[in-house]
XYZ file of C-alpha atoms in Angstrom:
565
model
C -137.151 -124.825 52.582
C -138.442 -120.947 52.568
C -136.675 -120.693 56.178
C -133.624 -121.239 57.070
C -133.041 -122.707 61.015
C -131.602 -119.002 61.889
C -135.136 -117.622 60.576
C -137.239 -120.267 62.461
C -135.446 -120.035 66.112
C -137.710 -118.631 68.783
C -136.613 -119.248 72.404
C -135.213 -116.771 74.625
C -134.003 -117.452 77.963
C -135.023 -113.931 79.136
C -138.415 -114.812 77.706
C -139.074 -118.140 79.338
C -137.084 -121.659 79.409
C -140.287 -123.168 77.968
C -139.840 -125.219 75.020
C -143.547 -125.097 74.588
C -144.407 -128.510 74.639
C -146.887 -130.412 76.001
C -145.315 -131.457 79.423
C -146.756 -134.120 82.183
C -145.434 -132.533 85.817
C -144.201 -135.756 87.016
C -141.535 -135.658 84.087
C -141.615 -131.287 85.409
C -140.627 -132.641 89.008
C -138.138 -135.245 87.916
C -136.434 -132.402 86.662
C -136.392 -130.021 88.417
C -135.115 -132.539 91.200
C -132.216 -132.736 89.078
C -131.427 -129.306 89.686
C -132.348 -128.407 92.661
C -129.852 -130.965 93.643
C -127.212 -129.663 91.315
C -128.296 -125.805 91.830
C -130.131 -125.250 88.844
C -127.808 -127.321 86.225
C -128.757 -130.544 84.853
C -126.774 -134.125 85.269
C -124.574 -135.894 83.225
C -125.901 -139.269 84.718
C -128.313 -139.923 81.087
C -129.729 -143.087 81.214
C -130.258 -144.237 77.628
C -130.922 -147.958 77.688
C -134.840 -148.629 78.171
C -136.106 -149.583 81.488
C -138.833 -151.812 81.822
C -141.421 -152.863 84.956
C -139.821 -156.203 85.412
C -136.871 -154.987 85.949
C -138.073 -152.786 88.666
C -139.995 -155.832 90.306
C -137.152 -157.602 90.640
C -135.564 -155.754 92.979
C -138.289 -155.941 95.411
C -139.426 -160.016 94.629
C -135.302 -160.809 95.108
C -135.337 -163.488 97.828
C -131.650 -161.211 98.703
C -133.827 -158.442 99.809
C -136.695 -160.187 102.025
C -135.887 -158.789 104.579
C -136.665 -155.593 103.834
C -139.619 -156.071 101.624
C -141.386 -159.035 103.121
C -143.991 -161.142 101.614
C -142.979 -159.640 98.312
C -141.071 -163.150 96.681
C -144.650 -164.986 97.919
C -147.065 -162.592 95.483
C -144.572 -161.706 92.520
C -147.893 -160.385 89.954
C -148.639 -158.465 93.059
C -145.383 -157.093 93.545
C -145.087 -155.708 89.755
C -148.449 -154.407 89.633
C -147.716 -152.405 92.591
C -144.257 -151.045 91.608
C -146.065 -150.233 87.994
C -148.636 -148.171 89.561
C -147.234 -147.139 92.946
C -144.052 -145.870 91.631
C -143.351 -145.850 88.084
C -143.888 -143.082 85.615
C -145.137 -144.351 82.899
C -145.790 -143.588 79.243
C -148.789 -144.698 76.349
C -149.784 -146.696 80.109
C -152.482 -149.837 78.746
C -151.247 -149.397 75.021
C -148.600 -151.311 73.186
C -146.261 -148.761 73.245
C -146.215 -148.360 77.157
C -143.057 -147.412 78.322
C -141.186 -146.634 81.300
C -139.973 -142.406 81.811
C -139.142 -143.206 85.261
C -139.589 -143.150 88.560
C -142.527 -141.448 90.180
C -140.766 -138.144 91.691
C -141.645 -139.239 95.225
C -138.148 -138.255 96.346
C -134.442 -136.184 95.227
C -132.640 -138.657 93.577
C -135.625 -140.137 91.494
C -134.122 -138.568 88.457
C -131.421 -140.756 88.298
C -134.053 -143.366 86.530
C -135.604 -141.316 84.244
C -135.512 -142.251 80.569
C -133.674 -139.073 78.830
C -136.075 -139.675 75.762
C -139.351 -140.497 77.834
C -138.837 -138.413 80.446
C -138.219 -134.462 78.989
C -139.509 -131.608 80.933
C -139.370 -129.299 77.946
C -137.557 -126.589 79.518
C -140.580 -126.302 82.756
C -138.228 -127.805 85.361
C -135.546 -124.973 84.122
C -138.294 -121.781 84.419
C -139.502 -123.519 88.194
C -136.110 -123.471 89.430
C -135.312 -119.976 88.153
C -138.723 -118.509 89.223
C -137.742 -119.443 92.785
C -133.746 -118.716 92.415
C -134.763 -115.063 92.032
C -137.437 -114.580 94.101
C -136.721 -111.576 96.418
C -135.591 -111.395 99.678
C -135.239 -114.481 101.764
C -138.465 -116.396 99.958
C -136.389 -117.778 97.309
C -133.629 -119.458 98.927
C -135.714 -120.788 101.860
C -138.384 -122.303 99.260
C -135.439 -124.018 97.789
C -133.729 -124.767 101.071
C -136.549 -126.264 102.126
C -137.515 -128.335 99.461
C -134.152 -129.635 99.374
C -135.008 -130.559 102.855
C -137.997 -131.989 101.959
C -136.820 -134.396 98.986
C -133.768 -135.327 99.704
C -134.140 -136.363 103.823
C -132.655 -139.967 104.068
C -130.750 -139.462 101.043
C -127.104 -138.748 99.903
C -123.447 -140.095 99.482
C -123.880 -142.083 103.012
C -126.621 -144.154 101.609
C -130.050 -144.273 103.114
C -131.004 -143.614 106.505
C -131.707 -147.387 108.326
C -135.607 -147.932 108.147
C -135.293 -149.046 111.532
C -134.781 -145.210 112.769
C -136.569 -143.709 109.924
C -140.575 -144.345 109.986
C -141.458 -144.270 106.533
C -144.218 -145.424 103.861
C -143.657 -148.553 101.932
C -142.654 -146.324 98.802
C -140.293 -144.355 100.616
C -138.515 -147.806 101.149
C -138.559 -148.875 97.897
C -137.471 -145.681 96.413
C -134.449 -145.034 98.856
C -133.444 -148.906 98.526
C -133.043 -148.457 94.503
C -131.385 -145.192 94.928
C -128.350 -146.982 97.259
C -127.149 -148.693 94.149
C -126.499 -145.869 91.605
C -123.152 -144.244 91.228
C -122.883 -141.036 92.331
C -123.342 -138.359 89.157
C -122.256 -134.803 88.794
C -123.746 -131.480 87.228
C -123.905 -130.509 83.638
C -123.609 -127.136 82.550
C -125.126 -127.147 78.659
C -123.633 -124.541 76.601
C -125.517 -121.190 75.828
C -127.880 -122.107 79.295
C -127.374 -119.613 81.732
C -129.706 -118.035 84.482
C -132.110 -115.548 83.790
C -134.986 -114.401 86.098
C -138.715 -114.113 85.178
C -139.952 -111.349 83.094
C -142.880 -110.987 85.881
C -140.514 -111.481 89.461
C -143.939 -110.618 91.395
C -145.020 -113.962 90.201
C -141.930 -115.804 91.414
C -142.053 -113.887 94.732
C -145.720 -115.468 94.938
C -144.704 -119.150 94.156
C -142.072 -118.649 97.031
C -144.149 -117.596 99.266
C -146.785 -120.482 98.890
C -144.374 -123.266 98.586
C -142.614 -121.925 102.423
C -146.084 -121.732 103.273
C -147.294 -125.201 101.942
C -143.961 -126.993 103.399
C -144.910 -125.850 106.561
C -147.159 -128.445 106.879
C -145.142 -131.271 105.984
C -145.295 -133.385 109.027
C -148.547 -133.399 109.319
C -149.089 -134.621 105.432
C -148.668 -137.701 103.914
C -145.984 -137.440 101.766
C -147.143 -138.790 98.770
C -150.013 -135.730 99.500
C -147.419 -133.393 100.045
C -145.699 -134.156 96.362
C -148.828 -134.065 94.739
C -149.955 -130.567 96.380
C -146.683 -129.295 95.391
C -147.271 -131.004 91.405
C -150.450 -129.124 91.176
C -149.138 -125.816 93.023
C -146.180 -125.896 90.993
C -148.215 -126.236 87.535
C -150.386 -123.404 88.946
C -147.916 -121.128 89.046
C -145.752 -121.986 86.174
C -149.344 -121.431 83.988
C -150.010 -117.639 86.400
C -146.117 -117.038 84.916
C -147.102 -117.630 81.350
C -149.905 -115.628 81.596
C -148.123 -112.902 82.276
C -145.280 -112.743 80.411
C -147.873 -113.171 77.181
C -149.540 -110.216 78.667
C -146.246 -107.923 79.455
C -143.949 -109.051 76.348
C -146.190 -107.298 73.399
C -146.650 -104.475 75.277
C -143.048 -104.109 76.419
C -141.812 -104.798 72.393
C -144.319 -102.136 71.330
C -142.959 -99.050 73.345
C -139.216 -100.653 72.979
C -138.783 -100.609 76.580
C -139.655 -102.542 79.953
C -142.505 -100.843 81.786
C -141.326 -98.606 84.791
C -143.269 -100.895 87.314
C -141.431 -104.339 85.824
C -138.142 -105.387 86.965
C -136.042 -106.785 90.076
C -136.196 -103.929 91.996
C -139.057 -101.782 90.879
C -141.984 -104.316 90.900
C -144.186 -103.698 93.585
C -145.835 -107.235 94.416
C -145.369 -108.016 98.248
C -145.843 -111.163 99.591
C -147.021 -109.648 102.887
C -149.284 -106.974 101.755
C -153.277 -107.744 101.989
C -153.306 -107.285 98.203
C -150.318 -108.789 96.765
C -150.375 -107.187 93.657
C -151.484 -104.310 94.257
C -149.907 -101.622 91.906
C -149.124 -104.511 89.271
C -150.264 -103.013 85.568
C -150.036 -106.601 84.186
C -152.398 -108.312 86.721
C -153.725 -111.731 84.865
C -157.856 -112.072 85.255
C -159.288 -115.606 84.587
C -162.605 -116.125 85.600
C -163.294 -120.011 86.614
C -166.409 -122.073 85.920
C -166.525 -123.396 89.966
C -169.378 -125.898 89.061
C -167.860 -127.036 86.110
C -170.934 -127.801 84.253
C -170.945 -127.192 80.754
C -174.012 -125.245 78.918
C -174.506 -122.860 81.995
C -174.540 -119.057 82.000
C -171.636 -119.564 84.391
C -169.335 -122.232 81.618
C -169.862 -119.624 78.838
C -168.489 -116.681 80.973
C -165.752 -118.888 81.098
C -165.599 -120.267 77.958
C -165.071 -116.194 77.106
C -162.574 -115.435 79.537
C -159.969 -118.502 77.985
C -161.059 -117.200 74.315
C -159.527 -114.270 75.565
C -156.533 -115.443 76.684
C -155.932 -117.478 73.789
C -156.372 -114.711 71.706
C -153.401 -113.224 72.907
C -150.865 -115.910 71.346
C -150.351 -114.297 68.147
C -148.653 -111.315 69.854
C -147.161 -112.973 71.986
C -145.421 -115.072 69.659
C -144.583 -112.204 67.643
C -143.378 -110.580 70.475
C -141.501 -113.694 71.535
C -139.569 -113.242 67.564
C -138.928 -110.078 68.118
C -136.807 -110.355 71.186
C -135.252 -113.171 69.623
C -134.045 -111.551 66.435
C -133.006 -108.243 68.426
C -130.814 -110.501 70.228
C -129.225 -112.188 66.852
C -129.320 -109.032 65.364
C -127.232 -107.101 68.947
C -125.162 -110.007 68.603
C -124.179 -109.480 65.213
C -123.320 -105.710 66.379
C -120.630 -107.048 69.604
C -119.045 -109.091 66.550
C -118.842 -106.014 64.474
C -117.528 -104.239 67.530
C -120.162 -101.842 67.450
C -121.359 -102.576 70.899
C -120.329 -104.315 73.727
C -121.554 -107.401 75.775
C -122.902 -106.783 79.337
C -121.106 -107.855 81.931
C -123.262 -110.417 82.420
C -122.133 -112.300 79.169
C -125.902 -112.169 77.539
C -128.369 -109.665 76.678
C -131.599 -109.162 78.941
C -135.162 -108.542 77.621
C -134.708 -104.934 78.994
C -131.114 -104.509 77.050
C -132.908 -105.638 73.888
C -135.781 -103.578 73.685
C -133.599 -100.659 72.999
C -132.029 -102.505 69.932
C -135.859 -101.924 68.402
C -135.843 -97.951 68.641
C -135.036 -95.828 65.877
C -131.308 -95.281 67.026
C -130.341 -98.376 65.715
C -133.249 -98.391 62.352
C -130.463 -98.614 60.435
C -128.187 -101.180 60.933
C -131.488 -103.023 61.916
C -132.573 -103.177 58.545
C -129.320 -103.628 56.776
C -129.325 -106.762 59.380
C -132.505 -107.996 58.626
C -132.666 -106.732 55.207
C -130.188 -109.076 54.174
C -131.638 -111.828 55.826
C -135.046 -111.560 53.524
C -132.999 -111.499 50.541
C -132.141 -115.241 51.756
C -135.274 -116.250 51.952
C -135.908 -114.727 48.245
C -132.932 -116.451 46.950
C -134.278 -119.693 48.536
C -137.876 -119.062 47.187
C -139.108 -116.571 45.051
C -141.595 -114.301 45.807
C -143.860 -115.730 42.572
C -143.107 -119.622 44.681
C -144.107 -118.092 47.901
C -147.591 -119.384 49.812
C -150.359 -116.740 49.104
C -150.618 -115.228 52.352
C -146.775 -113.980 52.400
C -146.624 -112.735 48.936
C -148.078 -108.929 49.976
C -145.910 -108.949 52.785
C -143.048 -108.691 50.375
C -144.200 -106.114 48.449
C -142.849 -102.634 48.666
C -146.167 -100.911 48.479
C -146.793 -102.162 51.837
C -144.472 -100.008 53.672
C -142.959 -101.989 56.108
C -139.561 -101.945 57.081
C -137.309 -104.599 56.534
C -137.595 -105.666 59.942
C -141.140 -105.579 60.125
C -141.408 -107.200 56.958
C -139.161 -110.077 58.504
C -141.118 -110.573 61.329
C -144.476 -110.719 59.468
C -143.254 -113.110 57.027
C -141.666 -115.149 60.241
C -145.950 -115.435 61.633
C -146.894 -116.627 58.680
C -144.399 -119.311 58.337
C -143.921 -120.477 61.850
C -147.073 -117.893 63.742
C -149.067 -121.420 63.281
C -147.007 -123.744 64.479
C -145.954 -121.837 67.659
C -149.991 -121.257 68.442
C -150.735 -124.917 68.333
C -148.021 -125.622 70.860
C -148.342 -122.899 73.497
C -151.722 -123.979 73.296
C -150.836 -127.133 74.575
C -148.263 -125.977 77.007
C -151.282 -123.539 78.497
C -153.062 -127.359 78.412
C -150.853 -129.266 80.245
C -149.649 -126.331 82.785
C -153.260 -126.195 84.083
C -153.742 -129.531 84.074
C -156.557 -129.927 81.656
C -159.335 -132.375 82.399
C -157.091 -133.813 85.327
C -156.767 -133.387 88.718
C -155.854 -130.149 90.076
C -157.138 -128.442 86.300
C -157.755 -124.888 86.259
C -159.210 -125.384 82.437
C -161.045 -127.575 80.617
C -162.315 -128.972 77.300
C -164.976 -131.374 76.647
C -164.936 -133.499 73.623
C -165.675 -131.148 70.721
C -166.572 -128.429 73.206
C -164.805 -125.432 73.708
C -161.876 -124.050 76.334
C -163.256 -122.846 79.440
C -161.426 -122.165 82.904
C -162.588 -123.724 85.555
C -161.623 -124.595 89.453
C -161.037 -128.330 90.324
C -161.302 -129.357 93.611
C -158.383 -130.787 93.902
C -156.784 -126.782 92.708
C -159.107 -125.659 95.380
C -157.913 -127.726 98.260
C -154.274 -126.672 97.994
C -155.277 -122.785 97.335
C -157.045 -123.335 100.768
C -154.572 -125.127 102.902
C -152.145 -122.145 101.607
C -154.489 -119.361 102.280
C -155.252 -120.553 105.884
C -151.594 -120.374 106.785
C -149.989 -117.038 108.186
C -146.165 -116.951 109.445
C -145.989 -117.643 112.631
C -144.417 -114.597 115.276
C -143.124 -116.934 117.624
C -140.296 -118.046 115.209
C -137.936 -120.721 116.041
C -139.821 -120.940 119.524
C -142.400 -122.908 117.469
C -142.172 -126.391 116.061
C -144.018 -124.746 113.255
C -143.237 -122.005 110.970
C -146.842 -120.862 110.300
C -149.754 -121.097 111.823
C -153.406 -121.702 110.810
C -156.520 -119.062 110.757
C -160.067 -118.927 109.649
C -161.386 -116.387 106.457
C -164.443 -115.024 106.346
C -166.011 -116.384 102.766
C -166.175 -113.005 101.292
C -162.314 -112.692 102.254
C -161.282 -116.081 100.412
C -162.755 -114.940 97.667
C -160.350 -111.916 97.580
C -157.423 -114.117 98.317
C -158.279 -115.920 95.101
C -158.941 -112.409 93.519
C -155.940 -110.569 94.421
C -153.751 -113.185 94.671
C -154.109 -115.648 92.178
C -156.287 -113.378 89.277
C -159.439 -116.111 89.814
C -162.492 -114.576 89.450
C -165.100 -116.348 90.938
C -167.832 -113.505 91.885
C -167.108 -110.743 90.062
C -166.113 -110.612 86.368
C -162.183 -109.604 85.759
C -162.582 -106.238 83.918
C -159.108 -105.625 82.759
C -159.220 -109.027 80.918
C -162.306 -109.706 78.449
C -165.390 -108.309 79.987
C -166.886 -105.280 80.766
C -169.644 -104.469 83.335
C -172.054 -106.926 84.707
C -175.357 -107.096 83.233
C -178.614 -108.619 85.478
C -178.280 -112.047 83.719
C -174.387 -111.916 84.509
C -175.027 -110.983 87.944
C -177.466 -113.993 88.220
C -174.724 -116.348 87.504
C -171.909 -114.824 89.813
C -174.033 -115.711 92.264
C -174.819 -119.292 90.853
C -170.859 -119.509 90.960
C -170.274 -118.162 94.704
C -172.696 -120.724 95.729
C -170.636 -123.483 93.719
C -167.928 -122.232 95.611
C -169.449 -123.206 98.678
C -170.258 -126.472 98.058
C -166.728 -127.421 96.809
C -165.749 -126.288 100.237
C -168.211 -128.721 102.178
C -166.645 -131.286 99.365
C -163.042 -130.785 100.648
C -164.662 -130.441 104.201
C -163.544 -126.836 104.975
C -166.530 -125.230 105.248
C -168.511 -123.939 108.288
C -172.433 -122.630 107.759
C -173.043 -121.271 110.970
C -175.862 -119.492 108.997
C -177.006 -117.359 106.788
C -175.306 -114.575 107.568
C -172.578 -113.867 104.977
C -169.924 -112.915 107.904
C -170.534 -116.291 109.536
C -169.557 -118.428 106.377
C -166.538 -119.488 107.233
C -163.636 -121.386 105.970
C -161.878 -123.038 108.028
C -158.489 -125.574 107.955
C -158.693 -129.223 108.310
C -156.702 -129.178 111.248
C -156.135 -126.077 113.400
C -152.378 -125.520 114.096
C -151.556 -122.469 116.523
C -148.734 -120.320 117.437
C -147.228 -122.357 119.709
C -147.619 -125.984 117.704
C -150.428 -127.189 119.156
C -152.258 -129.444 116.129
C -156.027 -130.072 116.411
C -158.877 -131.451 114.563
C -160.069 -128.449 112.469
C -163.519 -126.994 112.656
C -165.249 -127.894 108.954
C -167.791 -129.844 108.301
């Protein structure tokens, strides 16, 4: 082996929790059920034996329980068919190797039958949970208050709540009836974990925000809606995060310090302002293919604007090194006694940056100097692959540390592309419900905005906090926006371009033929909103296009049949 594990490890807590996998949000949910119900740690409860959809019938066909699933014992095929697609999780599903990961995350204590080798969140329930722990202000806590409310209603060490005085779905039933027979488990705390908030809090304040919003409207939503609105929102955001981070990181590595806009208290996102972001130097700009037909003037605008993002993996990766290696390399320095640990007991991203300046070039490359005679001792320069052997020679210039890092990208640069390729994938939901990108076969990457993405971003939109506070059954109430204004919601708070090309990220100026298909895309827009049926033509007047909620909810809780068509 040229690299040693030391070389080759590349998470950083400060960075993100991602493992960057490919990840499947129901398996993202399970999780992060898990610790929302054990504030942010995991659970010891690790089910290991494999669970199977027979077993899971059982329960329901068991002539002990007909009373509470009736009819069930009569149509047993029925039964398991129903439990394997109503409420399972499952993996390889039609194929030989199907497997159960679980159950469907439908409610809190769902985890407790997840498979701990099928079911693995790769680190995206851990960044969800911590993007809403330190959200500022009240958002945070509330979102998590709330969905704690949410998920866990019926449940707990009393058992479940008597169906009788509980009106719930069939589901419901059969999920709280399962969870009344496992033994109560207790949190985990995994060593080296610890909590860290998001490079990019502005995004985590946003995420907040829209999840109080979105559980506003929980009575009024099925709840098997509700879970998947918060799936796809959830996703959304975790993808927005990303994006960020891989567009702060290189830049915040390359001036060894955090920008004077980033950080807890100095960011200046606000939930409340018109323009969320406003001030932001780090805004993400993805322009979306509303049609989503491939081979239009509209797909390859945004076939360009995911080539762009794409293309900014290799630095990010490097980036992602670097702040991994300071922190081996300032860790190295508190065992010297050279420096001391913060307070904290770890390093931030912000703390490490200024282990990259030219105060500490020294012992930096003494550190890392050392480490590339390693590798040499463990393969030669002559045994080397072709494309590192001129990063080890001297007349290149580079500093040991530089010359580490250079020969870490082209061991490992690979590998890491591939996979945060696939966590961009799977975040935004390719060629699924709720994707904001997509791939046909052979075809290339292109962002785009699914319906399902849309509704969601609408319902949340059309919601404003209500002033009459506790007065009101309701938290928030609904309004109406102007088309011209959605489209600046999705603009300024979301970075989705859907009329106008995103500047700051991969394009320039509009030409004619560009301007031609903006307005091929607006229109799109519009008939995605007659799709979802939240759309009002009153005419042709651009102020009197008009979105408008499914149901109308006002200040004082009065729900009625909203005004789309």
């Amino acid at each position: 082996m040229a690299l040693r594990r030391r070389d080759t490890e590349f998470k950083h807590l400060g960075v993100s929790y991602l493992d960057f996998k490919r990840v499947q949000m129901d398996r993202v949910l399970t999780g992060f059920l898990m610790r929302l119900n054990h504030k942010g740690l995991t659970s010891r409860l690790v089910r290991r034996n494999a669970l199977s959809t027979t077993e899971f019938a059982a329960e329901f066909t068991d002539p002990a329980n007909a009373d509470r699933f009736q009819g069930f014992a009569d149509h047993s095929d029925m039964a398991r068919r129903w439990v394997e697609t109503q409420l399972l999780d499952v993996v390889n599903r039609g194929r030989p190797t199907q497997a159960v990961a679980g159950l469907r995350p439908l409610h809190g204590l769902t985890y407790r039958f997840r498979s701990s080798y099928h079911s693995r969140p790769y680190g995206a329930d851990a960044q969800l949970y911590e993007m809403l722990r330190h959200a500022r202000g009240p958002l945070g806590a509330l979102a998590l208050e709330q969905l704690r409310a949410f998920f866990f209603t019926g449940l707990g060490g009393a058992g479940p709540v008597p169906a009788q005085r509980m009106p719930v779905d069939i589901e419901t039933q059969a999920v709280l009836h399962l969870n009344s027979q496992v033994k109560a488990d207790s949190p985990h705390n995994i060593k080296g974990w610890y909590s860290a908030p998001p490079l990019c809090v502005g995004q985590a304040d946003l995420l907040a925000d829209d999840v109080v919003r979105l559980l506003s409207l929980k009575d009024l939503l099925p709840r098997i809606t509700m879970v998947e609105y918060l799936k796809i929102l959830f996703a959304f955001h975790l993808a927005l995060g990303l994006f960020k981070t891989m567009k702060l990181l290189p830049v915040a590595v390359a001036r060894s310090a955090a920008d004077p806009a980033c950080g807890h208290d100095r960011c200046p996102a606000s939930t409340a302002a018109q323009d969320p972001l406003a001030g932001c130097p780090f805004r993400a700009g993805l322009f979306v293919d509303v049609a989503g037909v491939p081979g239009t003037p509209v797909a390859a605008l945004a076939e360009r604007s995911a080539e762009h993002w794409l293309r900014r993996i290799p630095d990010f990766v490097r980036a992602g090194y670097t702040v991994r290696k300071l922190d081996e390399f300032a860790e190295h320095l508190v065992g010297q006694g050279k420096e001391s640990r913060p307070p904290a007991g770890h390093f931030t991203v912000p703390e490490l940056l200024r282990f990259g300046t030219d105060a500490y070039s020294r012992a930096r490359d003494e550190f890392f100097g050392s480490r590339l005679t390693a590798i040499l001792d463990d393969t030669p320069v002559a045994e080397q692959p072709e494309e590192v052997r001129p990063l080890l020679d001297e007349s290149m210039g580079l500093a040991p540390f530089e010359k580490y890092l250079e020969v870490l990208m082209a061991y490992r640069g690979p590998y890491h592309h591939k996979y945060v390729i696939d966590t961009i994938d799977s975040l935004l939901l390719k060629n699924r419900s709720g994707a904001a990108i997509t791939q046909p076969h052979g075809g290339r990457r292109r962002f785009v905005l699914d319906s399902a993405l849309l509704e969601v971003l609408v319902q949340v939109a059309l919601l404003r906090l209500n002033p009459r506070g506790s007065a009101s059954p309701y938290s928030h109430h609904t309004v109406s926006l102007r088309l011209d204004e959605f489209l600046a919601v999705l603009r300024d708070r979301y970075g989705l371009y859907v009329d106008r090309l995103p500047a700051t990220d991969g394009f320039g100026p509009a030409g004619l033929d560009e301007e031609s298909a903006l307005r091929a895309n607006a229109e799109a827009l519009t008939t995605r909103m007659r799709e979802i049926g939240c759309y009002d033509d009153l005419s042709d007047a651009y102020l009197t296009q008009v979105i408008t909620p499914r149901f109308s909810l006002t200040e004082d809780g009065t729900v009625s049949a909203g005004g789309g068509r």
